[in-house]
GROMACS .gro file of C-alpha atoms in nm:
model
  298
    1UNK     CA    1   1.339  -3.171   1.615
    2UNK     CA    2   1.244  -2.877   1.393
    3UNK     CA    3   1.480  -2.626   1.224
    4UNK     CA    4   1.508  -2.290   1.306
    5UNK     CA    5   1.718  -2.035   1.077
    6UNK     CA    6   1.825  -1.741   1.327
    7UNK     CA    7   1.979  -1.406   1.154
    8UNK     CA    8   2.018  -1.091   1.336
    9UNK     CA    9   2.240  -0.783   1.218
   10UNK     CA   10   2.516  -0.735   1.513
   11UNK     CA   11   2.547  -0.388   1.463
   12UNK     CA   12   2.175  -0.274   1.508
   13UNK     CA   13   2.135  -0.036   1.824
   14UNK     CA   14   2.441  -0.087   2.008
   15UNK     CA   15   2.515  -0.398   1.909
   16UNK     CA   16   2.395  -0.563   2.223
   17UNK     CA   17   2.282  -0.860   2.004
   18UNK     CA   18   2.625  -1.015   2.042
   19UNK     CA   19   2.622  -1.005   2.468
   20UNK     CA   20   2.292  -1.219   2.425
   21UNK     CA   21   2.346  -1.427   2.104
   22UNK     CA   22   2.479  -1.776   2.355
   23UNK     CA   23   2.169  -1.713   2.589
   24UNK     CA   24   1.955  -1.714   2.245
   25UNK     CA   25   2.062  -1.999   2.087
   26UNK     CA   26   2.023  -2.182   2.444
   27UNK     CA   27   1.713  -2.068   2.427
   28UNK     CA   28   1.602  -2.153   2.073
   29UNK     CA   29   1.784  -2.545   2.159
   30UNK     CA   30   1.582  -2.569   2.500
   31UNK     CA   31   1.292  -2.521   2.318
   32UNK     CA   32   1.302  -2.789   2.050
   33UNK     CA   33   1.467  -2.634   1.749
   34UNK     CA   34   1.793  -2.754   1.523
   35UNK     CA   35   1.948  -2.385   1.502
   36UNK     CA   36   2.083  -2.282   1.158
   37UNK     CA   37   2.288  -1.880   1.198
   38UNK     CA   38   2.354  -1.657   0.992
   39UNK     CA   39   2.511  -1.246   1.058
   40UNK     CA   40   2.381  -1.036   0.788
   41UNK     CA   41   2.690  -0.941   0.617
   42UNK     CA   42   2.508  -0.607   0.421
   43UNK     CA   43   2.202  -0.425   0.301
   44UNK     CA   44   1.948  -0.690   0.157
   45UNK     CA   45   2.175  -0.947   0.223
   46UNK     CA   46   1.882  -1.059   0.487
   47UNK     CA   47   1.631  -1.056   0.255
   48UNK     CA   48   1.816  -1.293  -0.029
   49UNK     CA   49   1.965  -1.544   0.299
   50UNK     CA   50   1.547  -1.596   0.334
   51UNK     CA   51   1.504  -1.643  -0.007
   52UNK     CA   52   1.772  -1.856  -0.115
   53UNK     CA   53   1.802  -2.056   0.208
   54UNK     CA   54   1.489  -2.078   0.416
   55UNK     CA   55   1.345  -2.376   0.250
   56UNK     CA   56   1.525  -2.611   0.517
   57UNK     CA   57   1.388  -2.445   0.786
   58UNK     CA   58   1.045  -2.466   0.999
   59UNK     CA   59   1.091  -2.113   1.114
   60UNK     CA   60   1.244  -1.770   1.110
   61UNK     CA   61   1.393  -1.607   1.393
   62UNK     CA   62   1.517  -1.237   1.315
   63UNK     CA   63   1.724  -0.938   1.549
   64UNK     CA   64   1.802  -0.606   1.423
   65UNK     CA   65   1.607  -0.279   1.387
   66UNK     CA   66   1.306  -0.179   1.146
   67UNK     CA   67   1.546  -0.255   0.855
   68UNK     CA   68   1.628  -0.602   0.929
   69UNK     CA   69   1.278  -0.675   0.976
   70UNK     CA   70   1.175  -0.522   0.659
   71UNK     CA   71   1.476  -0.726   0.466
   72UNK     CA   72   1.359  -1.088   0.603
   73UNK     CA   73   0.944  -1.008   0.585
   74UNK     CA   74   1.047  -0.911   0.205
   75UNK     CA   75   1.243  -1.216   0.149
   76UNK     CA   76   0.930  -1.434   0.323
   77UNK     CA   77   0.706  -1.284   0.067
   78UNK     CA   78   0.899  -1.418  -0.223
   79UNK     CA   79   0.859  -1.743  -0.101
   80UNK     CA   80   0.550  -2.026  -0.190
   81UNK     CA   81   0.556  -2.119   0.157
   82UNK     CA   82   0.590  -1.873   0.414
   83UNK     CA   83   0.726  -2.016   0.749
   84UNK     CA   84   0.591  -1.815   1.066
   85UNK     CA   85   0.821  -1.550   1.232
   86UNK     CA   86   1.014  -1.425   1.529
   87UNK     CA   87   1.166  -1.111   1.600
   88UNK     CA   88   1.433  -0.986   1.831
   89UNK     CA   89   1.393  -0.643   1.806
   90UNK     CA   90   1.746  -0.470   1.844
   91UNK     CA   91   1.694  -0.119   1.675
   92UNK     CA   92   1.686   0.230   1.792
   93UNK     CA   93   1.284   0.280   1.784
   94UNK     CA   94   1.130  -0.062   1.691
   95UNK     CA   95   0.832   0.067   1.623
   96UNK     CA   96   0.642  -0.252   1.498
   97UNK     CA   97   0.764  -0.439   1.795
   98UNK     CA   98   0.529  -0.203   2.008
   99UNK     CA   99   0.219  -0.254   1.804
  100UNK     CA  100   0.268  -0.659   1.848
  101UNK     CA  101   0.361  -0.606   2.218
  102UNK     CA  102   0.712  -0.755   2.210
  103UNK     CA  103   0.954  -0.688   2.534
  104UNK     CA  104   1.225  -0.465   2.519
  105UNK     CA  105   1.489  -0.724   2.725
  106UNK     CA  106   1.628  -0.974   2.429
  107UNK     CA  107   1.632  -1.274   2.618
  108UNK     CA  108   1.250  -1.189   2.661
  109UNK     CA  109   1.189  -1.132   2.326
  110UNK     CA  110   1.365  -1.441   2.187
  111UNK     CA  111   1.101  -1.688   2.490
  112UNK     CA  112   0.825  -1.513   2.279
  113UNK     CA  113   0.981  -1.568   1.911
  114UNK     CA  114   0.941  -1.939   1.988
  115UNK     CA  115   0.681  -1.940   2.264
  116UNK     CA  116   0.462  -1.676   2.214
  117UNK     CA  117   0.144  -1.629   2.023
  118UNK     CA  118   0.157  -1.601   1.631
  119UNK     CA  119  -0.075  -1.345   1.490
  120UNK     CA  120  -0.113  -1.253   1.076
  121UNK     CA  121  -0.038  -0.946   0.992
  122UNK     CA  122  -0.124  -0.706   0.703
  123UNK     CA  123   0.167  -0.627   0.445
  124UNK     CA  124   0.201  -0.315   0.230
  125UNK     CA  125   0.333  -0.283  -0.125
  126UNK     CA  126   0.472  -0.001  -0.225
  127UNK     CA  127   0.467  -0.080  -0.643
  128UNK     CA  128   0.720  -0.378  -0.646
  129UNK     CA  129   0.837  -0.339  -0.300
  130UNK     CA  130   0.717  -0.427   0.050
  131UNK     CA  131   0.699  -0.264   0.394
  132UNK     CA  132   0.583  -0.365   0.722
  133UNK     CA  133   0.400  -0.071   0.874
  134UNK     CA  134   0.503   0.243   0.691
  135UNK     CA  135   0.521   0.412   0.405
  136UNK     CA  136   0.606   0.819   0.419
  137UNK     CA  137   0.709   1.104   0.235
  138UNK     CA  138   0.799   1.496   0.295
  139UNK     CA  139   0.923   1.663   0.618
  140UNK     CA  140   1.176   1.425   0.828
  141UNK     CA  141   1.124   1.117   0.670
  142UNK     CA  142   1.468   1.113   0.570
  143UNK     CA  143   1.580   1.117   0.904
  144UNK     CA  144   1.583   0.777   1.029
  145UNK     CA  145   1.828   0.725   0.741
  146UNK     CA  146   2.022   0.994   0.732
  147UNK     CA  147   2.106   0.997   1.085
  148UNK     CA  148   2.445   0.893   1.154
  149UNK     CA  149   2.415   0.487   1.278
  150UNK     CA  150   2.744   0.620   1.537
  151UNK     CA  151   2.449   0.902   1.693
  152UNK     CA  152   2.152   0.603   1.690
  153UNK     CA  153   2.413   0.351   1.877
  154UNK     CA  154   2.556   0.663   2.136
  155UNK     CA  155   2.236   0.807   2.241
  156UNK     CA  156   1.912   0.595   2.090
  157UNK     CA  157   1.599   0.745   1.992
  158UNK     CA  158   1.677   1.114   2.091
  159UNK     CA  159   1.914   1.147   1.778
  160UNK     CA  160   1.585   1.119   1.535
  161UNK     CA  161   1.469   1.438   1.711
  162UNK     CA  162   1.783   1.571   1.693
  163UNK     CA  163   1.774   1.520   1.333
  164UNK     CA  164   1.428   1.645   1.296
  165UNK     CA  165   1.457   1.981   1.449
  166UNK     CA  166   1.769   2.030   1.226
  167UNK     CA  167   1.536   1.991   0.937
  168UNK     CA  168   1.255   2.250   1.059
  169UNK     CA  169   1.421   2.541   0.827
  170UNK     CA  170   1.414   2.326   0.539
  171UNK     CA  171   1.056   2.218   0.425
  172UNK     CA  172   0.907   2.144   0.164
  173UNK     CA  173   0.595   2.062  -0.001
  174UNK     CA  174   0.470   1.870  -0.330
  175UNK     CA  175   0.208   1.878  -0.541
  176UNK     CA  176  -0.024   1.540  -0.551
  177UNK     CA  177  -0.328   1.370  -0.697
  178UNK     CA  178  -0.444   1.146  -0.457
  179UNK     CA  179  -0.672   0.847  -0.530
  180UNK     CA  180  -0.801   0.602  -0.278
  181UNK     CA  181  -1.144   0.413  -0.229
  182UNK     CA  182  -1.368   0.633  -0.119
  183UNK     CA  183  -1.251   0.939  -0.316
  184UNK     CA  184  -0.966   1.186  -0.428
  185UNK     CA  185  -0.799   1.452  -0.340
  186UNK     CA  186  -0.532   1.701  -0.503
  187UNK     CA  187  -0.260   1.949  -0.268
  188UNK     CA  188   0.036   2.073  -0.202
  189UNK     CA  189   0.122   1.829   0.105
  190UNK     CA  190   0.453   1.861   0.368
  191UNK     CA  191   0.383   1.536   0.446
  192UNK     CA  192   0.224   1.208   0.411
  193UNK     CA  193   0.205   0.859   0.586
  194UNK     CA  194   0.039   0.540   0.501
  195UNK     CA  195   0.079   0.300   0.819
  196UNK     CA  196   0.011  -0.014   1.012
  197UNK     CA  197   0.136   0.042   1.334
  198UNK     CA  198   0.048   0.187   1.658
  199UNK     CA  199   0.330   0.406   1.693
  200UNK     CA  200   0.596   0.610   1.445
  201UNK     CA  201   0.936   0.713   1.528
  202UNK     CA  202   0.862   0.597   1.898
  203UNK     CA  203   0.592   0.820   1.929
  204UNK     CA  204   0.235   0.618   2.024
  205UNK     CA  205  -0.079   0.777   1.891
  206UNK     CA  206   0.043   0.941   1.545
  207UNK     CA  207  -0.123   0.648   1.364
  208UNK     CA  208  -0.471   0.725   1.473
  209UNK     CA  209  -0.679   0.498   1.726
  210UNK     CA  210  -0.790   0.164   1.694
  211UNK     CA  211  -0.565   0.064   1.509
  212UNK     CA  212  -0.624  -0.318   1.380
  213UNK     CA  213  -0.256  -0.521   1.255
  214UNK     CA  214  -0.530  -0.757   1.009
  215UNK     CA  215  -0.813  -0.579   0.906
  216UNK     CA  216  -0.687  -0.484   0.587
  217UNK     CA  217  -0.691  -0.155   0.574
  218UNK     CA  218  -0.397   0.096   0.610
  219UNK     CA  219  -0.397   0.422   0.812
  220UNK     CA  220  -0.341   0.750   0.583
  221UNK     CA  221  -0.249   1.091   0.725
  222UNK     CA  222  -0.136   1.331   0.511
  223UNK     CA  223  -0.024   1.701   0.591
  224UNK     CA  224  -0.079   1.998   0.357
  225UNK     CA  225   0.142   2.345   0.362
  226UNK     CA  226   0.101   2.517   0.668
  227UNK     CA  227  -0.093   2.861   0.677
  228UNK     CA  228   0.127   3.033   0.953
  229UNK     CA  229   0.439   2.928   1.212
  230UNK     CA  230   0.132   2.832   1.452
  231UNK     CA  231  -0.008   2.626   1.234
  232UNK     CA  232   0.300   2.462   1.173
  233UNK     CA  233   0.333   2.417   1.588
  234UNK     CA  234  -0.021   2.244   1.582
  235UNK     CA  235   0.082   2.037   1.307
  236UNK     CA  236   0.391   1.905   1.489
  237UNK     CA  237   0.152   1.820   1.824
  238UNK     CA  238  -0.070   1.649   1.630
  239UNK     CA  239   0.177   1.428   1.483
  240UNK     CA  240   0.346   1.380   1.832
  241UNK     CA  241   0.032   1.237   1.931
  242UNK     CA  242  -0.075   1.490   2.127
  243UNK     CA  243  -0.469   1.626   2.153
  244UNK     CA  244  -0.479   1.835   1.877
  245UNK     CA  245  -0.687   1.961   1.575
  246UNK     CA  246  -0.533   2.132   1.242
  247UNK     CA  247  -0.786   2.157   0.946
  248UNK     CA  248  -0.406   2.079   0.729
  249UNK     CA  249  -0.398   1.727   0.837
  250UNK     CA  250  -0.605   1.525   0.660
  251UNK     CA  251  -0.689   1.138   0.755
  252UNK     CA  252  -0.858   0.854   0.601
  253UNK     CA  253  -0.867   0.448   0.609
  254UNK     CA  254  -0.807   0.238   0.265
  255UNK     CA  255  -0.646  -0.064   0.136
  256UNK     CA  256  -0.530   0.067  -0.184
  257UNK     CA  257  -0.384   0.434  -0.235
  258UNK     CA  258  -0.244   0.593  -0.551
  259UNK     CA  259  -0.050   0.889  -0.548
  260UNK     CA  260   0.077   1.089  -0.828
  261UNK     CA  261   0.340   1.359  -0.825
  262UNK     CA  262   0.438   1.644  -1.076
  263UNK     CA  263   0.817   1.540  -0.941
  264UNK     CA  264   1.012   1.234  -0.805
  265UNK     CA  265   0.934   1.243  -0.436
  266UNK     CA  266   1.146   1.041  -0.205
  267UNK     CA  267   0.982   0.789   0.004
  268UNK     CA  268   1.097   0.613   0.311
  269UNK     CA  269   0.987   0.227   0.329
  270UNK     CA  270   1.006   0.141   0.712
  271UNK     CA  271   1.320   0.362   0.797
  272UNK     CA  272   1.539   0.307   0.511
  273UNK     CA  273   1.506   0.492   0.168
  274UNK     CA  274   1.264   0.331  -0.071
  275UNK     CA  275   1.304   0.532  -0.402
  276UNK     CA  276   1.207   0.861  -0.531
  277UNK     CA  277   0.921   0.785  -0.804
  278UNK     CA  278   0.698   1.040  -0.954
  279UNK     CA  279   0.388   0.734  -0.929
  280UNK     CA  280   0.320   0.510  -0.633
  281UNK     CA  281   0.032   0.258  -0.567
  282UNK     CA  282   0.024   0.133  -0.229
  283UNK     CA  283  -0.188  -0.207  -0.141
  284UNK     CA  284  -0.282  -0.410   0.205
  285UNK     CA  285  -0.174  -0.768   0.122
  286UNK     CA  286  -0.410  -0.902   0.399
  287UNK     CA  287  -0.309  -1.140   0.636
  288UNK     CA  288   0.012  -1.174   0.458
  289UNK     CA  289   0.251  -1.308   0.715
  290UNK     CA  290   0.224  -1.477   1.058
  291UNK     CA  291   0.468  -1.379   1.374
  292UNK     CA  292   0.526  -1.484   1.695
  293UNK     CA  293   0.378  -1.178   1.959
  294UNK     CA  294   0.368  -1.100   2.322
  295UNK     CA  295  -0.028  -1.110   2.249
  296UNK     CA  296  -0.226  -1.329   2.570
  297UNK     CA  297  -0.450  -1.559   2.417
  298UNK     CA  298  -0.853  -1.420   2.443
   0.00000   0.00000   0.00000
């Protein structure tokens, strides 16, 4: 029988986690595995459980939002051997659970973290952090953390556009030397995204098309200053996914991205805050992790 460590954050989205958690471990039993648990008790406390614990087990199993997920794929990075992962996803948006096609009902999603198909996946670090499929900064990236967890739980994914169009009086722009492998650029830029995913903040198509989890190389959209109020209403459809052209968006593929700021600039690292640094250098660890999907077999 092989061991399975399960940890899940019981009070991501509304907390449903805890209606499901007997079915689960049922689950997880039926299908072979010794189940170790563990409730995440605070921030990063997921990521240092992997780290200091995970060498007894033959597998990961996570639940909880974008957060969570970010937490335990750090904490599998730190380690020699990095066991192959599930995911629950139990969030408001769970955006990466769209781009590996996992189901939205929990018992579902917990028949594929130990039955479905494992795929790799490309990493990002951010300087001496990692994310899973985005890295942004500028105009309403601080909204998936800065909305109230009460509003996220009460009323789901409308509360980030709540948020957002609270935010529409207050932009911003910074100043930035860009550097990435086929050239270099230099703006004033509202905002900017470098991304592995097929959708962002729930919305599909913001990413680009085609988008490939393991081919190395990150999607890069960034957004200078808007001319005009209409410009700033085509840059909004365009980042909603919706068929649009604004000569202020700019995007480009690379594996390796350096930006460089006159100021600090606040990032967000998969939803949560990830640090305000003046210098970032973003790279595509390729392949870095396995997880289980809701991918068919070709």
């Amino acid at each position: 029988m092989k061991d399975l460590l399960f940890i899940y954050n019981p009070f991501s989205g509304k907390g449903m986690i805890k209606e499901y958690l007997s079915d689960i471990i049922d689950l997880f039993v039926k299908a072979g595995f010794q189940v170790g648990i563990y409730p995440t008790q605070g921030k990063l406390d997921a990521k240092e459980h992997v780290i200091h614990c995970s060498s007894h087990y033959d597998m990961i199993v996570c639940s909880g939002g974008d957060g969570t997920l970010n937490e335990v794929i750090s904490g599998i990075m730190e380690l020699r051997e990095r066991p192959v992962l599930g995911y629950i996803p139990a969030g408001s948006t769970n955006d990466f659970a769209t781009s590996i096609r996992l189901p939205k009902d929990m018992k579902e999603a917990a028949g594929v973290a130990v039955k479905g198909m494992p795929v790799a996946v490309d990493i990002g670090r951010f300087n001496k952090k990692n994310f899973v499929y985005i890295a942004a900064f500028g105009a309403f990236t601080d909204v998936s953390y800065m909305t109230p967890q009460e509003m996220k739980n009460i009323i789901g994914h409308p509360a980030y556009i709540i948020e957002a169009v609270m935010k529409l009086t207050s932009l911003r722009t910074y100043h930035m030397k860009v550097k990435y492998e086929n050239g270099e650029l230099e703006g004033d830029f509202l905002y900017g995204m470098v991304s592995n995913s097929v959708s962002v903040g729930g919305f599909k198509g913001i990413t680009g098309k085609n988008i490939v989890l393991d081919d190395g190389m990150f999607e890069v959209t960034l957004v200078k200053q808007p001319k005009n109020p209409l410009d700033l209403q085509i840059i909004l459809g365009c980042l909603l996914g919706l068929d649009m052209r604004s000569e202020s968006i700019i995007s480009f593929k690379s594996s390796k991205i350096i930006f460089m700021a006159d100021e600090k600039v606040p990032w967000v690292l998969d939803g949560e805050y990830g640090g305000a640094p003046k210098n970032v250098k973003i790279e595509n660890l390729n392949k870095a992790i396995r997880i289980m999907s809701g991918i068919s077999k070709k």
